[in-house]
Amino acid sequence: MTTFRLTQISDTHLSRRSPKLIRNFERIAEHIDATRPDLVLNSGDIGYDGPTQPDDLEFARSLHDAMPVACRYLPGNHDIGDNPTQIGPVPAQLISEKGRQGYILVFGDDRWRFEAAGWCFVGLNSLVMNSGLVSEAEQFDWLAGELASCNGKPVALFLHKPIFLNAPDDPEIESSSFRYVPMPARRRLVEMLRSVDLRLVGSGHVHQRRDFTYQHTRHVWSPSAGFIISDARQERIGIKEVGLVEYRFQPDSFEVRHVRAAGQVDVDLEEIWAKEQKAPAPVKAPATI
Ligand SMILES: [Fe+2]
Ligand SMILES: [Fe+2]
């Protein structure tokens, strides 16, 4: 295979309780049915509330299984719980091995590597980073072995959280520490990635579309497939719209297309809280999404 077409969707936040998010997923599924990529990747926050509502994960899996293409998955904080950070408050849903195992039961491995069109593709669980769980150390050990066997091939890395805002040594600040791979795990990850020809990092989590290049590596933030977050709750960094990302890989090159499926609607998080889920009390702190 000299061309490999990958479609990244992210932050679908699916549950039986959110018909607006299901409708946006159906529009994405129609687009995927029409375009038939070689692989669909959901880069996390697949379900709405995996740690306390396991049915959200099972329901989300059933919707992916109904699509006529192969799918891979990576966990998000709303699937397995969130990282502790050095500077921010302890997350309301802290990552746990129990949460991780609940995800693995439904979606399979939380990290993977495969090759296609002359590229190495690596998927990581970004939520175990800085957790101190055994699986954090296991993943770093595993990653070292996988990177060592890429043998000079270009590498595309996918994970739920962006590694950083603009640069690896951006200071970690309390108001946004939940948004990126936390220190000091970030430093270790960046160091390990220096050993390979890293061309692409694809992430989700922020619910904003963004595409920038830092040194040799293009960083693509997939928007949410389901909803946006208002400026009142979250600073604007990129483009706030729902959609997906299409990649076309060929040996030694790749293309990126930012796409919005026909019929997708920019649902605001407030609408979901107000009409479809139990609304939390208004908060001044940014939503941890
Ligand atoms: Fe999300
Ligand atoms: Fe997230």
mmCIF file with all atom_site columns, N, CA, C and O in Angstrom, residues 77 82-83 85 87-88 126-127 159-165 172-182 186 203-208 210 221 229-231 233-238 240 285-289:
data_model
loop_
_atom_site.group_PDB
_atom_site.id
_atom_site.type_symbol
_atom_site.label_atom_id
_atom_site.label_alt_id
_atom_site.label_comp_id
_atom_site.label_asym_id
_atom_site.label_entity_id
_atom_site.label_seq_id
_atom_site.pdbx_PDB_ins_code
_atom_site.Cartn_x
_atom_site.Cartn_y
_atom_site.Cartn_z
_atom_site.occupancy
_atom_site.B_iso_or_equiv
_atom_site.pdbx_formal_charge
_atom_site.auth_seq_id
_atom_site.auth_comp_id
_atom_site.auth_asym_id
_atom_site.auth_atom_id
_atom_site.pdbx_PDB_model_num
ATOM 1   N N  . ASN A 1 77  ? -9.726  11.733 28.663 1.00 0.00 ? 77  ASN A N  1
ATOM 2   C CA . ASN A 1 77  ? -9.970  11.885 30.102 1.00 0.00 ? 77  ASN A CA 1
ATOM 3   C C  . ASN A 1 77  ? -11.412 11.574 30.467 1.00 0.00 ? 77  ASN A C  1
ATOM 4   O O  . ASN A 1 77  ? -11.695 11.152 31.589 1.00 0.00 ? 77  ASN A O  1
ATOM 5   N N  . ASP A 1 82  ? -8.572  11.661 34.378 1.00 0.00 ? 82  ASP A N  1
ATOM 6   C CA . ASP A 1 82  ? -7.616  12.677 33.925 1.00 0.00 ? 82  ASP A CA 1
ATOM 7   C C  . ASP A 1 82  ? -6.283  12.587 34.679 1.00 0.00 ? 82  ASP A C  1
ATOM 8   O O  . ASP A 1 82  ? -6.218  12.072 35.790 1.00 0.00 ? 82  ASP A O  1
ATOM 9   N N  . ASN A 1 83  ? -5.230  13.168 34.077 1.00 0.00 ? 83  ASN A N  1
ATOM 10  C CA . ASN A 1 83  ? -3.899  13.169 34.717 1.00 0.00 ? 83  ASN A CA 1
ATOM 11  C C  . ASN A 1 83  ? -3.872  14.097 35.928 1.00 0.00 ? 83  ASN A C  1
ATOM 12  O O  . ASN A 1 83  ? -4.437  15.180 35.881 1.00 0.00 ? 83  ASN A O  1
ATOM 13  N N  . THR A 1 85  ? -1.615  16.889 37.726 1.00 0.00 ? 85  THR A N  1
ATOM 14  C CA . THR A 1 85  ? -0.558  17.787 37.255 1.00 0.00 ? 85  THR A CA 1
ATOM 15  C C  . THR A 1 85  ? 0.216   18.309 38.460 1.00 0.00 ? 85  THR A C  1
ATOM 16  O O  . THR A 1 85  ? -0.249  18.216 39.594 1.00 0.00 ? 85  THR A O  1
ATOM 17  N N  . ILE A 1 87  ? 0.780   21.376 39.078 1.00 0.00 ? 87  ILE A N  1
ATOM 18  C CA . ILE A 1 87  ? 0.411   22.745 39.448 1.00 0.00 ? 87  ILE A CA 1
ATOM 19  C C  . ILE A 1 87  ? -1.091  22.941 39.624 1.00 0.00 ? 87  ILE A C  1
ATOM 20  O O  . ILE A 1 87  ? -1.527  23.808 40.379 1.00 0.00 ? 87  ILE A O  1
ATOM 21  N N  . GLY A 1 88  ? -1.899  22.143 38.938 1.00 0.00 ? 88  GLY A N  1
ATOM 22  C CA . GLY A 1 88  ? -3.343  22.338 38.992 1.00 0.00 ? 88  GLY A CA 1
ATOM 23  C C  . GLY A 1 88  ? -3.991  21.535 40.107 1.00 0.00 ? 88  GLY A C  1
ATOM 24  O O  . GLY A 1 88  ? -3.335  20.713 40.764 1.00 0.00 ? 88  GLY A O  1
ATOM 25  N N  . SER A 1 126 ? -2.341  9.257  26.742 1.00 0.00 ? 126 SER A N  1
ATOM 26  C CA . SER A 1 126 ? -1.740  10.471 27.325 1.00 0.00 ? 126 SER A CA 1
ATOM 27  C C  . SER A 1 126 ? -2.214  10.699 28.763 1.00 0.00 ? 126 SER A C  1
ATOM 28  O O  . SER A 1 126 ? -1.633  11.530 29.472 1.00 0.00 ? 126 SER A O  1
ATOM 29  N N  . LEU A 1 127 ? -3.230  9.993  29.218 1.00 0.00 ? 127 LEU A N  1
ATOM 30  C CA . LEU A 1 127 ? -3.793  10.253 30.557 1.00 0.00 ? 127 LEU A CA 1
ATOM 31  C C  . LEU A 1 127 ? -3.005  9.586  31.680 1.00 0.00 ? 127 LEU A C  1
ATOM 32  O O  . LEU A 1 127 ? -3.061  10.031 32.824 1.00 0.00 ? 127 LEU A O  1
ATOM 33  N N  . LEU A 1 159 ? -2.301  11.086 20.099 1.00 0.00 ? 159 LEU A N  1
ATOM 34  C CA . LEU A 1 159 ? -2.634  10.991 21.526 1.00 0.00 ? 159 LEU A CA 1
ATOM 35  C C  . LEU A 1 159 ? -3.752  11.989 21.810 1.00 0.00 ? 159 LEU A C  1
ATOM 36  O O  . LEU A 1 159 ? -3.999  12.908 21.016 1.00 0.00 ? 159 LEU A O  1
ATOM 37  N N  . HIS A 1 160 ? -4.456  11.792 22.937 1.00 0.00 ? 160 HIS A N  1
ATOM 38  C CA . HIS A 1 160 ? -5.622  12.639 23.188 1.00 0.00 ? 160 HIS A CA 1
ATOM 39  C C  . HIS A 1 160 ? -5.233  14.089 23.452 1.00 0.00 ? 160 HIS A C  1
ATOM 40  O O  . HIS A 1 160 ? -5.783  15.012 22.848 1.00 0.00 ? 160 HIS A O  1
ATOM 41  N N  . LYS A 1 161 ? -4.299  14.301 24.367 1.00 0.00 ? 161 LYS A N  1
ATOM 42  C CA . LYS A 1 161 ? -3.936  15.672 24.728 1.00 0.00 ? 161 LYS A CA 1
ATOM 43  C C  . LYS A 1 161 ? -2.779  16.178 23.857 1.00 0.00 ? 161 LYS A C  1
ATOM 44  O O  . LYS A 1 161 ? -1.818  15.431 23.603 1.00 0.00 ? 161 LYS A O  1
ATOM 45  N N  . PRO A 1 162 ? -2.842  17.426 23.403 1.00 0.00 ? 162 PRO A N  1
ATOM 46  C CA . PRO A 1 162 ? -1.662  17.988 22.739 1.00 0.00 ? 162 PRO A CA 1
ATOM 47  C C  . PRO A 1 162 ? -0.466  17.908 23.688 1.00 0.00 ? 162 PRO A C  1
ATOM 48  O O  . PRO A 1 162 ? -0.623  17.985 24.912 1.00 0.00 ? 162 PRO A O  1
ATOM 49  N N  . ILE A 1 163 ? 0.724   17.779 23.117 1.00 0.00 ? 163 ILE A N  1
ATOM 50  C CA . ILE A 1 163 ? 1.907   17.697 23.979 1.00 0.00 ? 163 ILE A CA 1
ATOM 51  C C  . ILE A 1 163 ? 2.163   19.057 24.639 1.00 0.00 ? 163 ILE A C  1
ATOM 52  O O  . ILE A 1 163 ? 2.538   19.132 25.806 1.00 0.00 ? 163 ILE A O  1
ATOM 53  N N  . PHE A 1 164 ? 1.931   20.140 23.888 1.00 0.00 ? 164 PHE A N  1
ATOM 54  C CA . PHE A 1 164 ? 2.174   21.490 24.423 1.00 0.00 ? 164 PHE A CA 1
ATOM 55  C C  . PHE A 1 164 ? 1.352   22.487 23.638 1.00 0.00 ? 164 PHE A C  1
ATOM 56  O O  . PHE A 1 164 ? 0.739   22.148 22.621 1.00 0.00 ? 164 PHE A O  1
ATOM 57  N N  . LEU A 1 165 ? 1.363   23.758 24.115 1.00 0.00 ? 165 LEU A N  1
ATOM 58  C CA . LEU A 1 165 ? 0.647   24.828 23.415 1.00 0.00 ? 165 LEU A CA 1
ATOM 59  C C  . LEU A 1 165 ? 1.426   25.269 22.174 1.00 0.00 ? 165 LEU A C  1
ATOM 60  O O  . LEU A 1 165 ? 0.951   25.108 21.059 1.00 0.00 ? 165 LEU A O  1
ATOM 61  N N  . GLU A 1 172 ? 4.179   25.493 32.506 1.00 0.00 ? 172 GLU A N  1
ATOM 62  C CA . GLU A 1 172 ? 2.897   24.900 32.887 1.00 0.00 ? 172 GLU A CA 1
ATOM 63  C C  . GLU A 1 172 ? 2.210   25.890 33.831 1.00 0.00 ? 172 GLU A C  1
ATOM 64  O O  . GLU A 1 172 ? 2.775   26.264 34.863 1.00 0.00 ? 172 GLU A O  1
ATOM 65  N N  . ILE A 1 173 ? 1.012   26.332 33.480 1.00 0.00 ? 173 ILE A N  1
ATOM 66  C CA . ILE A 1 173 ? 0.292   27.256 34.356 1.00 0.00 ? 173 ILE A CA 1
ATOM 67  C C  . ILE A 1 173 ? -1.022  26.610 34.800 1.00 0.00 ? 173 ILE A C  1
ATOM 68  O O  . ILE A 1 173 ? -1.590  25.762 34.105 1.00 0.00 ? 173 ILE A O  1
ATOM 69  N N  . GLU A 1 174 ? -1.479  27.035 35.980 1.00 0.00 ? 174 GLU A N  1
ATOM 70  C CA . GLU A 1 174 ? -2.593  26.336 36.621 1.00 0.00 ? 174 GLU A CA 1
ATOM 71  C C  . GLU A 1 174 ? -3.846  26.311 35.753 1.00 0.00 ? 174 GLU A C  1
ATOM 72  O O  . GLU A 1 174 ? -4.530  25.298 35.656 1.00 0.00 ? 174 GLU A O  1
ATOM 73  N N  . SER A 1 175 ? -4.137  27.444 35.088 1.00 0.00 ? 175 SER A N  1
ATOM 74  C CA . SER A 1 175 ? -5.406  27.541 34.369 1.00 0.00 ? 175 SER A CA 1
ATOM 75  C C  . SER A 1 175 ? -5.463  26.661 33.127 1.00 0.00 ? 175 SER A C  1
ATOM 76  O O  . SER A 1 175 ? -6.547  26.414 32.589 1.00 0.00 ? 175 SER A O  1
ATOM 77  N N  . SER A 1 176 ? -4.312  26.173 32.648 1.00 0.00 ? 176 SER A N  1
ATOM 78  C CA . SER A 1 176 ? -4.340  25.343 31.432 1.00 0.00 ? 176 SER A CA 1
ATOM 79  C C  . SER A 1 176 ? -3.544  24.047 31.583 1.00 0.00 ? 176 SER A C  1
ATOM 80  O O  . SER A 1 176 ? -3.312  23.354 30.600 1.00 0.00 ? 176 SER A O  1
ATOM 81  N N  . SER A 1 177 ? -3.143  23.722 32.810 1.00 0.00 ? 177 SER A N  1
ATOM 82  C CA . SER A 1 177 ? -2.277  22.547 32.985 1.00 0.00 ? 177 SER A CA 1
ATOM 83  C C  . SER A 1 177 ? -2.990  21.258 32.586 1.00 0.00 ? 177 SER A C  1
ATOM 84  O O  . SER A 1 177 ? -2.350  20.284 32.209 1.00 0.00 ? 177 SER A O  1
ATOM 85  N N  . PHE A 1 178 ? -4.333  21.252 32.648 1.00 0.00 ? 178 PHE A N  1
ATOM 86  C CA . PHE A 1 178 ? -5.109  20.061 32.276 1.00 0.00 ? 178 PHE A CA 1
ATOM 87  C C  . PHE A 1 178 ? -5.193  19.866 30.770 1.00 0.00 ? 178 PHE A C  1
ATOM 88  O O  . PHE A 1 178 ? -5.681  18.856 30.303 1.00 0.00 ? 178 PHE A O  1
ATOM 89  N N  . ARG A 1 179 ? -4.716  20.894 30.020 1.00 0.00 ? 179 ARG A N  1
ATOM 90  C CA . ARG A 1 179 ? -4.955  20.869 28.570 1.00 0.00 ? 179 ARG A CA 1
ATOM 91  C C  . ARG A 1 179 ? -3.871  20.124 27.800 1.00 0.00 ? 179 ARG A C  1
ATOM 92  O O  . ARG A 1 179 ? -4.111  19.672 26.679 1.00 0.00 ? 179 ARG A O  1
ATOM 93  N N  . TYR A 1 180 ? -2.674  20.013 28.377 1.00 0.00 ? 180 TYR A N  1
ATOM 94  C CA . TYR A 1 180 ? -1.528  19.462 27.643 1.00 0.00 ? 180 TYR A CA 1
ATOM 95  C C  . TYR A 1 180 ? -0.926  18.291 28.421 1.00 0.00 ? 180 TYR A C  1
ATOM 96  O O  . TYR A 1 180 ? -1.241  18.081 29.596 1.00 0.00 ? 180 TYR A O  1
ATOM 97  N N  . VAL A 1 181 ? -0.035  17.540 27.779 1.00 0.00 ? 181 VAL A N  1
ATOM 98  C CA . VAL A 1 181 ? 0.678   16.480 28.494 1.00 0.00 ? 181 VAL A CA 1
ATOM 99  C C  . VAL A 1 181 ? 1.446   17.137 29.639 1.00 0.00 ? 181 VAL A C  1
ATOM 100 O O  . VAL A 1 181 ? 2.217   18.076 29.421 1.00 0.00 ? 181 VAL A O  1
ATOM 101 N N  . PRO A 1 182 ? 1.199   16.680 30.875 1.00 0.00 ? 182 PRO A N  1
ATOM 102 C CA . PRO A 1 182 ? 1.777   17.389 32.027 1.00 0.00 ? 182 PRO A CA 1
ATOM 103 C C  . PRO A 1 182 ? 3.271   17.114 32.196 1.00 0.00 ? 182 PRO A C  1
ATOM 104 O O  . PRO A 1 182 ? 3.791   16.085 31.794 1.00 0.00 ? 182 PRO A O  1
ATOM 105 N N  . ARG A 1 186 ? 5.942   15.213 30.145 1.00 0.00 ? 186 ARG A N  1
ATOM 106 C CA . ARG A 1 186 ? 6.080   15.843 28.822 1.00 0.00 ? 186 ARG A CA 1
ATOM 107 C C  . ARG A 1 186 ? 7.550   15.917 28.402 1.00 0.00 ? 186 ARG A C  1
ATOM 108 O O  . ARG A 1 186 ? 7.908   15.618 27.256 1.00 0.00 ? 186 ARG A O  1
ATOM 109 N N  . SER A 1 203 ? -3.723  15.298 17.770 1.00 0.00 ? 203 SER A N  1
ATOM 110 C CA . SER A 1 203 ? -4.344  15.230 19.091 1.00 0.00 ? 203 SER A CA 1
ATOM 111 C C  . SER A 1 203 ? -5.790  15.710 19.015 1.00 0.00 ? 203 SER A C  1
ATOM 112 O O  . SER A 1 203 ? -6.266  16.132 17.964 1.00 0.00 ? 203 SER A O  1
ATOM 113 N N  . GLY A 1 204 ? -6.457  15.640 20.174 1.00 0.00 ? 204 GLY A N  1
ATOM 114 C CA . GLY A 1 204 ? -7.831  16.141 20.293 1.00 0.00 ? 204 GLY A CA 1
ATOM 115 C C  . GLY A 1 204 ? -7.922  16.974 21.560 1.00 0.00 ? 204 GLY A C  1
ATOM 116 O O  . GLY A 1 204 ? -7.086  17.825 21.817 1.00 0.00 ? 204 GLY A O  1
ATOM 117 N N  . HIS A 1 205 ? -8.958  16.721 22.359 1.00 0.00 ? 205 HIS A N  1
ATOM 118 C CA . HIS A 1 205 ? -9.116  17.211 23.726 1.00 0.00 ? 205 HIS A CA 1
ATOM 119 C C  . HIS A 1 205 ? -9.538  18.669 23.853 1.00 0.00 ? 205 HIS A C  1
ATOM 120 O O  . HIS A 1 205 ? -10.364 18.995 24.696 1.00 0.00 ? 205 HIS A O  1
ATOM 121 N N  . VAL A 1 206 ? -8.983  19.583 23.064 1.00 0.00 ? 206 VAL A N  1
ATOM 122 C CA . VAL A 1 206 ? -9.228  21.003 23.292 1.00 0.00 ? 206 VAL A CA 1
ATOM 123 C C  . VAL A 1 206 ? -10.547 21.461 22.666 1.00 0.00 ? 206 VAL A C  1
ATOM 124 O O  . VAL A 1 206 ? -11.069 22.517 22.992 1.00 0.00 ? 206 VAL A O  1
ATOM 125 N N  . HIS A 1 207 ? -11.113 20.652 21.770 1.00 0.00 ? 207 HIS A N  1
ATOM 126 C CA . HIS A 1 207 ? -12.350 21.026 21.070 1.00 0.00 ? 207 HIS A CA 1
ATOM 127 C C  . HIS A 1 207 ? -12.128 22.284 20.232 1.00 0.00 ? 207 HIS A C  1
ATOM 128 O O  . HIS A 1 207 ? -13.040 23.104 20.088 1.00 0.00 ? 207 HIS A O  1
ATOM 129 N N  . GLN A 1 208 ? -10.926 22.452 19.719 1.00 0.00 ? 208 GLN A N  1
ATOM 130 C CA . GLN A 1 208 ? -10.626 23.549 18.793 1.00 0.00 ? 208 GLN A CA 1
ATOM 131 C C  . GLN A 1 208 ? -9.740  22.997 17.686 1.00 0.00 ? 208 GLN A C  1
ATOM 132 O O  . GLN A 1 208 ? -8.844  22.189 17.943 1.00 0.00 ? 208 GLN A O  1
ATOM 133 N N  . ARG A 1 210 ? -6.788  23.256 15.102 1.00 0.00 ? 210 ARG A N  1
ATOM 134 C CA . ARG A 1 210 ? -5.545  24.024 15.021 1.00 0.00 ? 210 ARG A CA 1
ATOM 135 C C  . ARG A 1 210 ? -4.532  23.222 14.211 1.00 0.00 ? 210 ARG A C  1
ATOM 136 O O  . ARG A 1 210 ? -4.569  21.981 14.221 1.00 0.00 ? 210 ARG A O  1
ATOM 137 N N  . TRP A 1 221 ? -4.468  19.700 15.732 1.00 0.00 ? 221 TRP A N  1
ATOM 138 C CA . TRP A 1 221 ? -5.486  19.511 16.761 1.00 0.00 ? 221 TRP A CA 1
ATOM 139 C C  . TRP A 1 221 ? -6.801  19.228 16.042 1.00 0.00 ? 221 TRP A C  1
ATOM 140 O O  . TRP A 1 221 ? -7.320  20.095 15.322 1.00 0.00 ? 221 TRP A O  1
ATOM 141 N N  . ILE A 1 229 ? -16.960 24.697 22.862 1.00 0.00 ? 229 ILE A N  1
ATOM 142 C CA . ILE A 1 229 ? -17.012 25.280 24.208 1.00 0.00 ? 229 ILE A CA 1
ATOM 143 C C  . ILE A 1 229 ? -16.927 26.796 24.055 1.00 0.00 ? 229 ILE A C  1
ATOM 144 O O  . ILE A 1 229 ? -16.043 27.304 23.366 1.00 0.00 ? 229 ILE A O  1
ATOM 145 N N  . SER A 1 230 ? -17.836 27.507 24.688 1.00 0.00 ? 230 SER A N  1
ATOM 146 C CA . SER A 1 230 ? -17.929 28.958 24.488 1.00 0.00 ? 230 SER A CA 1
ATOM 147 C C  . SER A 1 230 ? -16.689 29.677 25.018 1.00 0.00 ? 230 SER A C  1
ATOM 148 O O  . SER A 1 230 ? -15.983 29.170 25.897 1.00 0.00 ? 230 SER A O  1
ATOM 149 N N  . ASP A 1 231 ? -16.473 30.895 24.506 1.00 0.00 ? 231 ASP A N  1
ATOM 150 C CA . ASP A 1 231 ? -15.337 31.700 24.969 1.00 0.00 ? 231 ASP A CA 1
ATOM 151 C C  . ASP A 1 231 ? -15.459 32.031 26.450 1.00 0.00 ? 231 ASP A C  1
ATOM 152 O O  . ASP A 1 231 ? -14.456 32.262 27.121 1.00 0.00 ? 231 ASP A O  1
ATOM 153 N N  . ARG A 1 233 ? -16.220 30.031 28.739 1.00 0.00 ? 233 ARG A N  1
ATOM 154 C CA . ARG A 1 233 ? -15.705 28.904 29.513 1.00 0.00 ? 233 ARG A CA 1
ATOM 155 C C  . ARG A 1 233 ? -14.293 28.502 29.127 1.00 0.00 ? 233 ARG A C  1
ATOM 156 O O  . ARG A 1 233 ? -13.633 27.787 29.871 1.00 0.00 ? 233 ARG A O  1
ATOM 157 N N  . GLN A 1 234 ? -13.865 28.888 27.924 1.00 0.00 ? 234 GLN A N  1
ATOM 158 C CA . GLN A 1 234 ? -12.568 28.402 27.440 1.00 0.00 ? 234 GLN A CA 1
ATOM 159 C C  . GLN A 1 234 ? -11.940 29.433 26.512 1.00 0.00 ? 234 GLN A C  1
ATOM 160 O O  . GLN A 1 234 ? -12.617 29.946 25.612 1.00 0.00 ? 234 GLN A O  1
ATOM 161 N N  . GLU A 1 235 ? -10.671 29.736 26.713 1.00 0.00 ? 235 GLU A N  1
ATOM 162 C CA . GLU A 1 235 ? -10.008 30.698 25.833 1.00 0.00 ? 235 GLU A CA 1
ATOM 163 C C  . GLU A 1 235 ? -9.977  30.192 24.399 1.00 0.00 ? 235 GLU A C  1
ATOM 164 O O  . GLU A 1 235 ? -9.964  28.984 24.145 1.00 0.00 ? 235 GLU A O  1
ATOM 165 N N  . ARG A 1 236 ? -9.939  31.142 23.475 1.00 0.00 ? 236 ARG A N  1
ATOM 166 C CA . ARG A 1 236 ? -9.909  30.777 22.055 1.00 0.00 ? 236 ARG A CA 1
ATOM 167 C C  . ARG A 1 236 ? -8.453  30.703 21.609 1.00 0.00 ? 236 ARG A C  1
ATOM 168 O O  . ARG A 1 236 ? -7.712  31.680 21.708 1.00 0.00 ? 236 ARG A O  1
ATOM 169 N N  . ILE A 1 237 ? -8.036  29.541 21.105 1.00 0.00 ? 237 ILE A N  1
ATOM 170 C CA . ILE A 1 237 ? -6.652  29.349 20.635 1.00 0.00 ? 237 ILE A CA 1
ATOM 171 C C  . ILE A 1 237 ? -6.654  29.127 19.131 1.00 0.00 ? 237 ILE A C  1
ATOM 172 O O  . ILE A 1 237 ? -5.896  29.729 18.390 1.00 0.00 ? 237 ILE A O  1
ATOM 173 N N  . GLY A 1 238 ? -7.520  28.238 18.678 1.00 0.00 ? 238 GLY A N  1
ATOM 174 C CA . GLY A 1 238 ? -7.631  27.931 17.254 1.00 0.00 ? 238 GLY A CA 1
ATOM 175 C C  . GLY A 1 238 ? -9.024  28.285 16.757 1.00 0.00 ? 238 GLY A C  1
ATOM 176 O O  . GLY A 1 238 ? -9.543  29.355 17.071 1.00 0.00 ? 238 GLY A O  1
ATOM 177 N N  . LYS A 1 240 ? -13.026 27.398 16.674 1.00 0.00 ? 240 LYS A N  1
ATOM 178 C CA . LYS A 1 240 ? -14.064 26.674 17.409 1.00 0.00 ? 240 LYS A CA 1
ATOM 179 C C  . LYS A 1 240 ? -15.165 26.255 16.439 1.00 0.00 ? 240 LYS A C  1
ATOM 180 O O  . LYS A 1 240 ? -16.041 27.056 16.101 1.00 0.00 ? 240 LYS A O  1
ATOM 181 N N  . ALA A 1 285 ? -14.046 28.461 36.874 1.00 0.00 ? 285 ALA A N  1
ATOM 182 C CA . ALA A 1 285 ? -12.863 27.789 36.334 1.00 0.00 ? 285 ALA A CA 1
ATOM 183 C C  . ALA A 1 285 ? -13.178 27.236 34.947 1.00 0.00 ? 285 ALA A C  1
ATOM 184 O O  . ALA A 1 285 ? -14.323 26.934 34.648 1.00 0.00 ? 285 ALA A O  1
ATOM 185 N N  . PRO A 1 286 ? -12.188 27.141 34.083 1.00 0.00 ? 286 PRO A N  1
ATOM 186 C CA . PRO A 1 286 ? -12.420 26.599 32.749 1.00 0.00 ? 286 PRO A CA 1
ATOM 187 C C  . PRO A 1 286 ? -12.875 25.140 32.819 1.00 0.00 ? 286 PRO A C  1
ATOM 188 O O  . PRO A 1 286 ? -12.484 24.417 33.739 1.00 0.00 ? 286 PRO A O  1
ATOM 189 N N  . ALA A 1 287 ? -13.721 24.748 31.881 1.00 0.00 ? 287 ALA A N  1
ATOM 190 C CA . ALA A 1 287 ? -14.125 23.350 31.804 1.00 0.00 ? 287 ALA A CA 1
ATOM 191 C C  . ALA A 1 287 ? -12.886 22.512 31.512 1.00 0.00 ? 287 ALA A C  1
ATOM 192 O O  . ALA A 1 287 ? -12.035 22.899 30.732 1.00 0.00 ? 287 ALA A O  1
ATOM 193 N N  . THR A 1 288 ? -12.783 21.363 32.159 1.00 0.00 ? 288 THR A N  1
ATOM 194 C CA . THR A 1 288 ? -11.593 20.526 31.964 1.00 0.00 ? 288 THR A CA 1
ATOM 195 C C  . THR A 1 288 ? -11.756 19.661 30.726 1.00 0.00 ? 288 THR A C  1
ATOM 196 O O  . THR A 1 288 ? -11.644 18.458 30.779 1.00 0.00 ? 288 THR A O  1
ATOM 197 N N  . ILE A 1 289 ? -12.029 20.282 29.634 1.00 0.00 ? 289 ILE A N  1
ATOM 198 C CA . ILE A 1 289 ? -12.256 19.568 28.386 1.00 0.00 ? 289 ILE A CA 1
ATOM 199 C C  . ILE A 1 289 ? -11.350 20.175 27.343 1.00 0.00 ? 289 ILE A C  1
ATOM 200 O O  . ILE A 1 289 ? -11.214 21.366 27.290 1.00 0.00 ? 289 ILE A O  1
#
